[in-house]
C-alpha cells in the first residue's frame, strides 16, 4: 500500500473502534471526531500528509523491498552511515512539525520495530516461530504505514516487590492460559502514550526475575488497539478545547497517556514474540540494539525541541529588550549549549557507527547513552529559563476572547505592547511560552522528558556499570606511581 495520507489514518482510526475511556465517558462514536481527540488526531494526520508533500516525498520515503511501493523511511534498515543520515533527515521533518513537542511521532516505534525485525534470530532462541512473527509483523506495519504505541511498565502499586508478590497477582498483566488460538492476558500495564495509535506493543522493560513465579509476566507481543478486552483508561485531557491562540501547544499536540487494562485479552500466536522467558526478556533491548535506534530518533526529537525553546526564549529577549543583561546572555548561551551538545551527540553516534551482528549499521551507543542521560535534566532547565526570562509577562496573556472585546482591546493594545511589536503579537508569543513553561500541558511535558525513556536514576546506574572506566583508572595509577609514598621515618 505504501505511505498513508492523513485522511487514510483518520479513516482507519474511525473504522477500528477501541475501548477508550476519558473522564468517566466511553468514546462510542468516531474517535477522530471526538472533542477530546479531534485535534491530536488532526496533528497525526498532518504527519502522514507530510510524507506526500512533493518537496519531502523523496526524503521521507523509500521503495519497499517487498512491493516497490514507497514506504516510510523510518522503516529503512540502515546498512551504511549514509542510511543513518537519511533516517535522521527524515525524522527531522516529523520532529520539526511540532517543534519536538510530539514525543510519539510514528518513527519512534518504527525504529524499535525495524531493529527487532533485523534481529529476528534473537526471538528464535525462545521459539522458532517467534522470529518469523517479528519479521512478518514489521513488514505488515511498514506496508500499511501503521502507527504504534507501547506499554512496558507494570502498575506502580508496590515497587518494593515484583509483579508476582503484589497483593493481587493479576495487577500486573500476566499470562492466564495458553490455548490453541493464542495466549490469554489479564491485568494492567502502566502508561501508553498515544492511545490513538493503530497498534500496541506490549513489551518487557523492568528486570524480570528468572523464577517460576515471574514467568507469566515475561512476554513480548503486539495487538491492534481495537482488540476485544483491551481497555484504555486515559488521564484527563489538557486540550481544553480552547482556541489555538490561547493554548497553542495543548490544542494541537495533546498526545494523551493511558493505563492499559487487559480483560482476558487473546493474543494470537502470530503476534507473540517472546513468552515465559525472563532471561530473554531482560536481554531483548541490549541484544537487538533496539534501544540504540530508538535513542537515535529520540535525540532528533530533543534537538527539535531544544531549538524550538531556544527560538521562543530568544524571541522574548528581543521583544522585551533584555539582551543587554549578562545573565540573560548566559541563559541563552545555556540553551545554545543544550542544542549543540545534542547535535554533537547524534553526529558522533553516526560517525562512529558500526555494523552489528545482524548486519545493521548501528550508531555508536556511548554518545546516544550520554544524550539520553543528559536531556531529562536539561529539559526542565530550559523550561525554567523561559520562566526566568518571561517573568510576569507570562501572566500578562489575555485570551482570544479578551482581544475580541472592544473595551478591553483599547487597553490591551496600549499596555501589552512590546518594544518592537504590537500587543497582539506579543501576547501570541507569550501564550506559546506559557504553554511551554507553565500550563498543565507544559508540566506534563516536563514529566515526560524526565521519565518517558526510563527512570533517570536507573539509566545513570546502567551508564555507571557499562562505561569502561579502567583506562582512566590505569592512567591515574600510572601517574600516582611516579609519586613515591613516604616510608615511616
Ligand atoms: C508522560 C509519560 C509518558 C509515558 N509514556 C509511556 C509509554 O508510552 N509507554 C511506556 O511503556 N511507558 C511510558 N511511560 C512510563 C515510563 O517508562 C516510566 O515513567 C519510567 O520507566 C519510570 O517508571 P515509573 O514511572 O513506573 O517509576 P517508578 O518505578 O514507580 O519509580 C518511582 C520512584 O521510585 C524510584 N525507584 C523505583 N524503583 C527503583 C529502583 N529499582 N531503583 C532505584 N530507584 C527506584 C524511581 O527513581 C522514582 O523516583 C511514560 C511516563 C510518563 C511520565
PDB file of C-alpha atoms in Angstrom, residues 229-475:
ATOM      1  CA  UNK A 229     -10.965  -6.824  26.072  1.00  0.00           C
ATOM      2  CA  UNK A 230      -8.274  -4.151  25.693  1.00  0.00           C
ATOM      3  CA  UNK A 231      -9.290  -1.042  27.646  1.00  0.00           C
ATOM      4  CA  UNK A 232      -7.528   2.338  27.690  1.00  0.00           C
ATOM      5  CA  UNK A 233      -8.187   4.483  30.760  1.00  0.00           C
ATOM      6  CA  UNK A 234      -6.982   7.960  29.800  1.00  0.00           C
ATOM      7  CA  UNK A 235      -5.909  10.691  32.166  1.00  0.00           C
ATOM      8  CA  UNK A 236      -7.812  13.965  31.925  1.00  0.00           C
ATOM      9  CA  UNK A 237      -7.113  15.871  28.745  1.00  0.00           C
ATOM     10  CA  UNK A 238      -5.027  19.051  28.743  1.00  0.00           C
ATOM     11  CA  UNK A 239      -6.677  20.105  25.496  1.00  0.00           C
ATOM     12  CA  UNK A 240      -9.485  22.150  26.998  1.00  0.00           C
ATOM     13  CA  UNK A 241     -10.999  22.933  23.608  1.00  0.00           C
ATOM     14  CA  UNK A 242      -9.638  26.480  23.677  1.00  0.00           C
ATOM     15  CA  UNK A 243      -8.624  28.342  20.501  1.00  0.00           C
ATOM     16  CA  UNK A 244      -5.127  27.739  19.168  1.00  0.00           C
ATOM     17  CA  UNK A 245      -4.296  31.345  20.057  1.00  0.00           C
ATOM     18  CA  UNK A 246      -4.959  30.590  23.751  1.00  0.00           C
ATOM     19  CA  UNK A 247      -3.350  27.146  24.046  1.00  0.00           C
ATOM     20  CA  UNK A 248      -1.051  26.906  21.029  1.00  0.00           C
ATOM     21  CA  UNK A 249       0.504  23.579  22.028  1.00  0.00           C
ATOM     22  CA  UNK A 250      -2.184  21.772  24.036  1.00  0.00           C
ATOM     23  CA  UNK A 251      -4.715  22.490  21.297  1.00  0.00           C
ATOM     24  CA  UNK A 252      -2.581  20.632  18.766  1.00  0.00           C
ATOM     25  CA  UNK A 253      -0.271  18.153  20.463  1.00  0.00           C
ATOM     26  CA  UNK A 254      -2.119  16.564  23.400  1.00  0.00           C
ATOM     27  CA  UNK A 255      -0.915  13.013  22.787  1.00  0.00           C
ATOM     28  CA  UNK A 256      -2.653  11.634  25.904  1.00  0.00           C
ATOM     29  CA  UNK A 257      -1.425   8.885  28.248  1.00  0.00           C
ATOM     30  CA  UNK A 258      -3.484   5.888  29.287  1.00  0.00           C
ATOM     31  CA  UNK A 259      -3.436   2.967  31.666  1.00  0.00           C
ATOM     32  CA  UNK A 260      -3.937  -0.218  29.640  1.00  0.00           C
ATOM     33  CA  UNK A 261      -6.198  -2.936  31.037  1.00  0.00           C
ATOM     34  CA  UNK A 262      -6.210  -6.460  29.621  1.00  0.00           C
ATOM     35  CA  UNK A 263      -9.544  -8.061  30.369  1.00  0.00           C
ATOM     36  CA  UNK A 264      -8.674 -11.631  29.357  1.00  0.00           C
ATOM     37  CA  UNK A 265      -7.317 -10.494  26.030  1.00  0.00           C
ATOM     38  CA  UNK A 266      -6.445 -13.162  23.487  1.00  0.00           C
ATOM     39  CA  UNK A 267      -3.096 -12.610  21.788  1.00  0.00           C
ATOM     40  CA  UNK A 268      -2.996 -14.769  18.638  1.00  0.00           C
ATOM     41  CA  UNK A 269       0.139 -16.896  18.320  1.00  0.00           C
ATOM     42  CA  UNK A 270       1.369 -14.985  15.275  1.00  0.00           C
ATOM     43  CA  UNK A 271       1.557 -11.851  17.441  1.00  0.00           C
ATOM     44  CA  UNK A 272       3.671 -13.456  20.185  1.00  0.00           C
ATOM     45  CA  UNK A 273       7.393 -12.567  20.077  1.00  0.00           C
ATOM     46  CA  UNK A 274       8.652 -13.754  23.483  1.00  0.00           C
ATOM     47  CA  UNK A 275       6.958 -15.914  26.093  1.00  0.00           C
ATOM     48  CA  UNK A 276       7.743 -17.058  29.636  1.00  0.00           C
ATOM     49  CA  UNK A 277      11.469 -16.491  29.295  1.00  0.00           C
ATOM     50  CA  UNK A 278      12.635 -13.829  31.749  1.00  0.00           C
ATOM     51  CA  UNK A 279      16.258 -14.082  30.691  1.00  0.00           C
ATOM     52  CA  UNK A 280      15.489 -13.311  27.025  1.00  0.00           C
ATOM     53  CA  UNK A 281      13.092 -10.537  28.066  1.00  0.00           C
ATOM     54  CA  UNK A 282      15.879  -8.909  30.074  1.00  0.00           C
ATOM     55  CA  UNK A 283      18.261  -9.180  27.101  1.00  0.00           C
ATOM     56  CA  UNK A 284      15.727  -8.019  24.495  1.00  0.00           C
ATOM     57  CA  UNK A 285      16.824  -4.410  24.199  1.00  0.00           C
ATOM     58  CA  UNK A 286      20.604  -4.744  24.594  1.00  0.00           C
ATOM     59  CA  UNK A 287      20.861  -7.812  22.337  1.00  0.00           C
ATOM     60  CA  UNK A 288      18.789  -6.397  19.458  1.00  0.00           C
ATOM     61  CA  UNK A 289      20.169  -2.812  19.557  1.00  0.00           C
ATOM     62  CA  UNK A 290      16.558  -1.578  19.552  1.00  0.00           C
ATOM     63  CA  UNK A 291      17.329   0.979  22.281  1.00  0.00           C
ATOM     64  CA  UNK A 292      20.136   2.403  20.163  1.00  0.00           C
ATOM     65  CA  UNK A 293      17.880   3.054  17.164  1.00  0.00           C
ATOM     66  CA  UNK A 294      15.100   4.404  19.374  1.00  0.00           C
ATOM     67  CA  UNK A 295      17.560   6.772  21.054  1.00  0.00           C
ATOM     68  CA  UNK A 296      18.786   7.928  17.630  1.00  0.00           C
ATOM     69  CA  UNK A 297      15.183   9.030  16.985  1.00  0.00           C
ATOM     70  CA  UNK A 298      14.786  10.495  20.481  1.00  0.00           C
ATOM     71  CA  UNK A 299      17.851  12.716  20.039  1.00  0.00           C
ATOM     72  CA  UNK A 300      16.460  14.055  16.756  1.00  0.00           C
ATOM     73  CA  UNK A 301      13.327  14.986  18.712  1.00  0.00           C
ATOM     74  CA  UNK A 302      15.436  16.509  21.514  1.00  0.00           C
ATOM     75  CA  UNK A 303      17.268  18.738  19.043  1.00  0.00           C
ATOM     76  CA  UNK A 304      13.996  19.969  17.502  1.00  0.00           C
ATOM     77  CA  UNK A 305      12.571  20.618  20.968  1.00  0.00           C
ATOM     78  CA  UNK A 306      15.641  22.421  22.325  1.00  0.00           C
ATOM     79  CA  UNK A 307      15.832  24.533  19.147  1.00  0.00           C
ATOM     80  CA  UNK A 308      12.156  25.425  19.455  1.00  0.00           C
ATOM     81  CA  UNK A 309      12.558  26.564  23.064  1.00  0.00           C
ATOM     82  CA  UNK A 310      15.688  28.491  22.139  1.00  0.00           C
ATOM     83  CA  UNK A 311      13.622  30.221  19.446  1.00  0.00           C
ATOM     84  CA  UNK A 312      10.881  31.118  21.910  1.00  0.00           C
ATOM     85  CA  UNK A 313      13.309  32.393  24.563  1.00  0.00           C
ATOM     86  CA  UNK A 314      15.339  34.438  22.056  1.00  0.00           C
ATOM     87  CA  UNK A 315      12.138  35.995  20.695  1.00  0.00           C
ATOM     88  CA  UNK A 316      11.123  37.010  24.232  1.00  0.00           C
ATOM     89  CA  UNK A 317      14.556  38.568  24.768  1.00  0.00           C
ATOM     90  CA  UNK A 318      14.249  40.613  21.571  1.00  0.00           C
ATOM     91  CA  UNK A 319      10.662  41.587  22.172  1.00  0.00           C
ATOM     92  CA  UNK A 320      11.049  42.999  25.658  1.00  0.00           C
ATOM     93  CA  UNK A 321      14.578  44.368  25.256  1.00  0.00           C
ATOM     94  CA  UNK A 322      16.576  42.388  27.802  1.00  0.00           C
ATOM     95  CA  UNK A 323      19.521  41.252  25.652  1.00  0.00           C
ATOM     96  CA  UNK A 324      21.945  43.690  27.327  1.00  0.00           C
ATOM     97  CA  UNK A 325      21.792  41.915  30.673  1.00  0.00           C
ATOM     98  CA  UNK A 326      24.663  39.478  31.151  1.00  0.00           C
ATOM     99  CA  UNK A 327      22.634  36.851  32.954  1.00  0.00           C
ATOM    100  CA  UNK A 328      20.192  36.862  30.025  1.00  0.00           C
ATOM    101  CA  UNK A 329      23.058  36.255  27.593  1.00  0.00           C
ATOM    102  CA  UNK A 330      24.318  33.486  29.873  1.00  0.00           C
ATOM    103  CA  UNK A 331      20.912  31.804  29.959  1.00  0.00           C
ATOM    104  CA  UNK A 332      20.501  31.927  26.187  1.00  0.00           C
ATOM    105  CA  UNK A 333      24.048  30.574  25.893  1.00  0.00           C
ATOM    106  CA  UNK A 334      22.998  27.703  28.153  1.00  0.00           C
ATOM    107  CA  UNK A 335      20.197  26.931  25.698  1.00  0.00           C
ATOM    108  CA  UNK A 336      22.583  27.091  22.753  1.00  0.00           C
ATOM    109  CA  UNK A 337      24.867  24.652  24.540  1.00  0.00           C
ATOM    110  CA  UNK A 338      21.898  22.317  25.059  1.00  0.00           C
ATOM    111  CA  UNK A 339      21.078  22.390  21.338  1.00  0.00           C
ATOM    112  CA  UNK A 340      24.627  21.977  20.151  1.00  0.00           C
ATOM    113  CA  UNK A 341      25.543  19.157  22.535  1.00  0.00           C
ATOM    114  CA  UNK A 342      22.520  17.108  21.426  1.00  0.00           C
ATOM    115  CA  UNK A 343      23.570  17.747  17.798  1.00  0.00           C
ATOM    116  CA  UNK A 344      27.142  16.718  18.572  1.00  0.00           C
ATOM    117  CA  UNK A 345      25.927  13.518  20.259  1.00  0.00           C
ATOM    118  CA  UNK A 346      23.924  12.409  17.239  1.00  0.00           C
ATOM    119  CA  UNK A 347      26.665  13.202  14.730  1.00  0.00           C
ATOM    120  CA  UNK A 348      29.252  11.414  16.882  1.00  0.00           C
ATOM    121  CA  UNK A 349      26.978   8.386  17.089  1.00  0.00           C
ATOM    122  CA  UNK A 350      26.709   8.264  13.295  1.00  0.00           C
ATOM    123  CA  UNK A 351      30.409   8.961  12.655  1.00  0.00           C
ATOM    124  CA  UNK A 352      31.411   6.039  14.908  1.00  0.00           C
ATOM    125  CA  UNK A 353      28.605   3.718  13.811  1.00  0.00           C
ATOM    126  CA  UNK A 354      29.428   0.031  13.247  1.00  0.00           C
ATOM    127  CA  UNK A 355      27.745  -2.950  11.631  1.00  0.00           C
ATOM    128  CA  UNK A 356      26.193  -5.132  14.337  1.00  0.00           C
ATOM    129  CA  UNK A 357      25.902  -8.920  14.364  1.00  0.00           C
ATOM    130  CA  UNK A 358      22.702  -8.718  12.290  1.00  0.00           C
ATOM    131  CA  UNK A 359      24.307  -6.634   9.526  1.00  0.00           C
ATOM    132  CA  UNK A 360      22.628  -3.392  10.628  1.00  0.00           C
ATOM    133  CA  UNK A 361      24.603  -0.142  10.643  1.00  0.00           C
ATOM    134  CA  UNK A 362      24.235   0.793  14.298  1.00  0.00           C
ATOM    135  CA  UNK A 363      25.015   4.215  15.790  1.00  0.00           C
ATOM    136  CA  UNK A 364      27.676   4.322  18.496  1.00  0.00           C
ATOM    137  CA  UNK A 365      25.861   3.809  21.778  1.00  0.00           C
ATOM    138  CA  UNK A 366      28.052   5.920  24.080  1.00  0.00           C
ATOM    139  CA  UNK A 367      27.125   9.404  22.751  1.00  0.00           C
ATOM    140  CA  UNK A 368      23.461   8.409  22.496  1.00  0.00           C
ATOM    141  CA  UNK A 369      23.554   6.995  26.013  1.00  0.00           C
ATOM    142  CA  UNK A 370      25.044  10.268  27.264  1.00  0.00           C
ATOM    143  CA  UNK A 371      22.355  12.199  25.346  1.00  0.00           C
ATOM    144  CA  UNK A 372      19.526  10.207  26.948  1.00  0.00           C
ATOM    145  CA  UNK A 373      21.085  10.679  30.376  1.00  0.00           C
ATOM    146  CA  UNK A 374      21.506  14.416  29.801  1.00  0.00           C
ATOM    147  CA  UNK A 375      18.175  15.536  28.378  1.00  0.00           C
ATOM    148  CA  UNK A 376      15.926  14.617  31.360  1.00  0.00           C
ATOM    149  CA  UNK A 377      17.959  17.159  33.375  1.00  0.00           C
ATOM    150  CA  UNK A 378      18.427  19.686  30.574  1.00  0.00           C
ATOM    151  CA  UNK A 379      14.773  19.947  29.559  1.00  0.00           C
ATOM    152  CA  UNK A 380      13.390  21.107  32.944  1.00  0.00           C
ATOM    153  CA  UNK A 381      16.211  23.675  32.992  1.00  0.00           C
ATOM    154  CA  UNK A 382      15.229  25.001  29.536  1.00  0.00           C
ATOM    155  CA  UNK A 383      11.673  25.407  30.799  1.00  0.00           C
ATOM    156  CA  UNK A 384      12.974  27.157  33.928  1.00  0.00           C
ATOM    157  CA  UNK A 385      14.910  29.628  31.756  1.00  0.00           C
ATOM    158  CA  UNK A 386      11.723  30.512  29.832  1.00  0.00           C
ATOM    159  CA  UNK A 387      10.087  31.250  33.197  1.00  0.00           C
ATOM    160  CA  UNK A 388      13.058  33.332  34.344  1.00  0.00           C
ATOM    161  CA  UNK A 389      13.178  35.406  31.152  1.00  0.00           C
ATOM    162  CA  UNK A 390       9.436  35.802  30.632  1.00  0.00           C
ATOM    163  CA  UNK A 391       8.812  36.687  34.287  1.00  0.00           C
ATOM    164  CA  UNK A 392       5.483  38.405  34.945  1.00  0.00           C
ATOM    165  CA  UNK A 393       4.963  38.782  31.194  1.00  0.00           C
ATOM    166  CA  UNK A 394       3.947  35.122  31.300  1.00  0.00           C
ATOM    167  CA  UNK A 395       0.960  36.175  33.381  1.00  0.00           C
ATOM    168  CA  UNK A 396       0.047  39.124  31.154  1.00  0.00           C
ATOM    169  CA  UNK A 397      -1.535  36.974  28.488  1.00  0.00           C
ATOM    170  CA  UNK A 398      -5.141  37.914  27.707  1.00  0.00           C
ATOM    171  CA  UNK A 399      -7.161  35.297  25.837  1.00  0.00           C
ATOM    172  CA  UNK A 400      -8.559  35.391  22.311  1.00  0.00           C
ATOM    173  CA  UNK A 401     -11.901  36.361  23.813  1.00  0.00           C
ATOM    174  CA  UNK A 402     -10.290  39.259  25.709  1.00  0.00           C
ATOM    175  CA  UNK A 403      -8.766  40.502  22.480  1.00  0.00           C
ATOM    176  CA  UNK A 404     -12.152  40.353  20.770  1.00  0.00           C
ATOM    177  CA  UNK A 405     -13.772  42.581  23.404  1.00  0.00           C
ATOM    178  CA  UNK A 406     -13.581  46.214  22.085  1.00  0.00           C
ATOM    179  CA  UNK A 407     -13.442  47.865  25.529  1.00  0.00           C
ATOM    180  CA  UNK A 408     -10.581  45.657  26.662  1.00  0.00           C
ATOM    181  CA  UNK A 409      -8.834  45.795  23.323  1.00  0.00           C
ATOM    182  CA  UNK A 410      -8.094  49.517  23.697  1.00  0.00           C
ATOM    183  CA  UNK A 411      -6.263  48.814  26.981  1.00  0.00           C
ATOM    184  CA  UNK A 412      -4.628  45.683  25.635  1.00  0.00           C
ATOM    185  CA  UNK A 413      -3.275  47.444  22.561  1.00  0.00           C
ATOM    186  CA  UNK A 414      -1.796  50.172  24.757  1.00  0.00           C
ATOM    187  CA  UNK A 415      -0.489  48.323  27.798  1.00  0.00           C
ATOM    188  CA  UNK A 416       0.546  44.951  26.435  1.00  0.00           C
ATOM    189  CA  UNK A 417       2.684  46.162  23.559  1.00  0.00           C
ATOM    190  CA  UNK A 418       6.364  45.243  23.419  1.00  0.00           C
ATOM    191  CA  UNK A 419       9.489  47.131  22.397  1.00  0.00           C
ATOM    192  CA  UNK A 420       9.340  46.181  18.748  1.00  0.00           C
ATOM    193  CA  UNK A 421       5.873  44.742  18.294  1.00  0.00           C
ATOM    194  CA  UNK A 422       2.172  45.335  18.836  1.00  0.00           C
ATOM    195  CA  UNK A 423       0.285  43.888  21.784  1.00  0.00           C
ATOM    196  CA  UNK A 424      -1.468  41.035  19.963  1.00  0.00           C
ATOM    197  CA  UNK A 425       1.801  39.747  18.509  1.00  0.00           C
ATOM    198  CA  UNK A 426       3.461  39.925  21.938  1.00  0.00           C
ATOM    199  CA  UNK A 427       0.600  38.082  23.578  1.00  0.00           C
ATOM    200  CA  UNK A 428       0.654  35.369  20.893  1.00  0.00           C
ATOM    201  CA  UNK A 429       4.335  34.674  21.636  1.00  0.00           C
ATOM    202  CA  UNK A 430       3.882  34.815  25.404  1.00  0.00           C
ATOM    203  CA  UNK A 431       0.921  32.446  25.269  1.00  0.00           C
ATOM    204  CA  UNK A 432       3.194  29.988  23.451  1.00  0.00           C
ATOM    205  CA  UNK A 433       5.871  30.483  26.123  1.00  0.00           C
ATOM    206  CA  UNK A 434       3.228  29.895  28.820  1.00  0.00           C
ATOM    207  CA  UNK A 435       2.082  26.654  27.147  1.00  0.00           C
ATOM    208  CA  UNK A 436       5.736  25.572  27.027  1.00  0.00           C
ATOM    209  CA  UNK A 437       6.635  26.505  30.574  1.00  0.00           C
ATOM    210  CA  UNK A 438       3.631  26.860  32.865  1.00  0.00           C
ATOM    211  CA  UNK A 439       0.392  25.261  31.708  1.00  0.00           C
ATOM    212  CA  UNK A 440      -0.777  21.776  32.688  1.00  0.00           C
ATOM    213  CA  UNK A 441       0.359  20.705  29.219  1.00  0.00           C
ATOM    214  CA  UNK A 442       3.814  22.147  29.963  1.00  0.00           C
ATOM    215  CA  UNK A 443       4.009  20.301  33.297  1.00  0.00           C
ATOM    216  CA  UNK A 444       3.224  17.021  31.584  1.00  0.00           C
ATOM    217  CA  UNK A 445       5.957  17.722  29.018  1.00  0.00           C
ATOM    218  CA  UNK A 446       8.494  18.127  31.824  1.00  0.00           C
ATOM    219  CA  UNK A 447       7.368  14.885  33.452  1.00  0.00           C
ATOM    220  CA  UNK A 448       7.500  13.199  30.051  1.00  0.00           C
ATOM    221  CA  UNK A 449      11.102  14.250  29.457  1.00  0.00           C
ATOM    222  CA  UNK A 450      12.092  13.199  32.964  1.00  0.00           C
ATOM    223  CA  UNK A 451      10.696   9.673  32.635  1.00  0.00           C
ATOM    224  CA  UNK A 452       9.395   8.519  29.267  1.00  0.00           C
ATOM    225  CA  UNK A 453      12.615   6.772  28.287  1.00  0.00           C
ATOM    226  CA  UNK A 454      13.060   5.140  31.699  1.00  0.00           C
ATOM    227  CA  UNK A 455      13.888   6.070  35.256  1.00  0.00           C
ATOM    228  CA  UNK A 456      16.826   8.518  35.053  1.00  0.00           C
ATOM    229  CA  UNK A 457      18.337   7.073  38.232  1.00  0.00           C
ATOM    230  CA  UNK A 458      18.448   3.577  36.811  1.00  0.00           C
ATOM    231  CA  UNK A 459      19.656   4.870  33.415  1.00  0.00           C
ATOM    232  CA  UNK A 460      22.552   6.560  35.241  1.00  0.00           C
ATOM    233  CA  UNK A 461      23.243   3.297  37.068  1.00  0.00           C
ATOM    234  CA  UNK A 462      23.329   1.440  33.748  1.00  0.00           C
ATOM    235  CA  UNK A 463      25.789   4.025  32.390  1.00  0.00           C
ATOM    236  CA  UNK A 464      27.958   3.664  35.502  1.00  0.00           C
ATOM    237  CA  UNK A 465      28.214  -0.099  35.105  1.00  0.00           C
ATOM    238  CA  UNK A 466      28.582  -0.232  31.312  1.00  0.00           C
ATOM    239  CA  UNK A 467      31.138   2.555  30.860  1.00  0.00           C
ATOM    240  CA  UNK A 468      34.720   1.313  30.699  1.00  0.00           C
ATOM    241  CA  UNK A 469      36.488   3.374  33.373  1.00  0.00           C
ATOM    242  CA  UNK A 470      39.543   1.136  33.552  1.00  0.00           C
ATOM    243  CA  UNK A 471      41.788   3.072  31.108  1.00  0.00           C
ATOM    244  CA  UNK A 472      41.279   6.240  33.161  1.00  0.00           C
ATOM    245  CA  UNK A 473      41.936   4.410  36.416  1.00  0.00           C
ATOM    246  CA  UNK A 474      45.095   2.902  34.892  1.00  0.00           C
ATOM    247  CA  UNK A 475      46.304   6.335  33.794  1.00  0.00           C
TER     248      UNK A 475
END
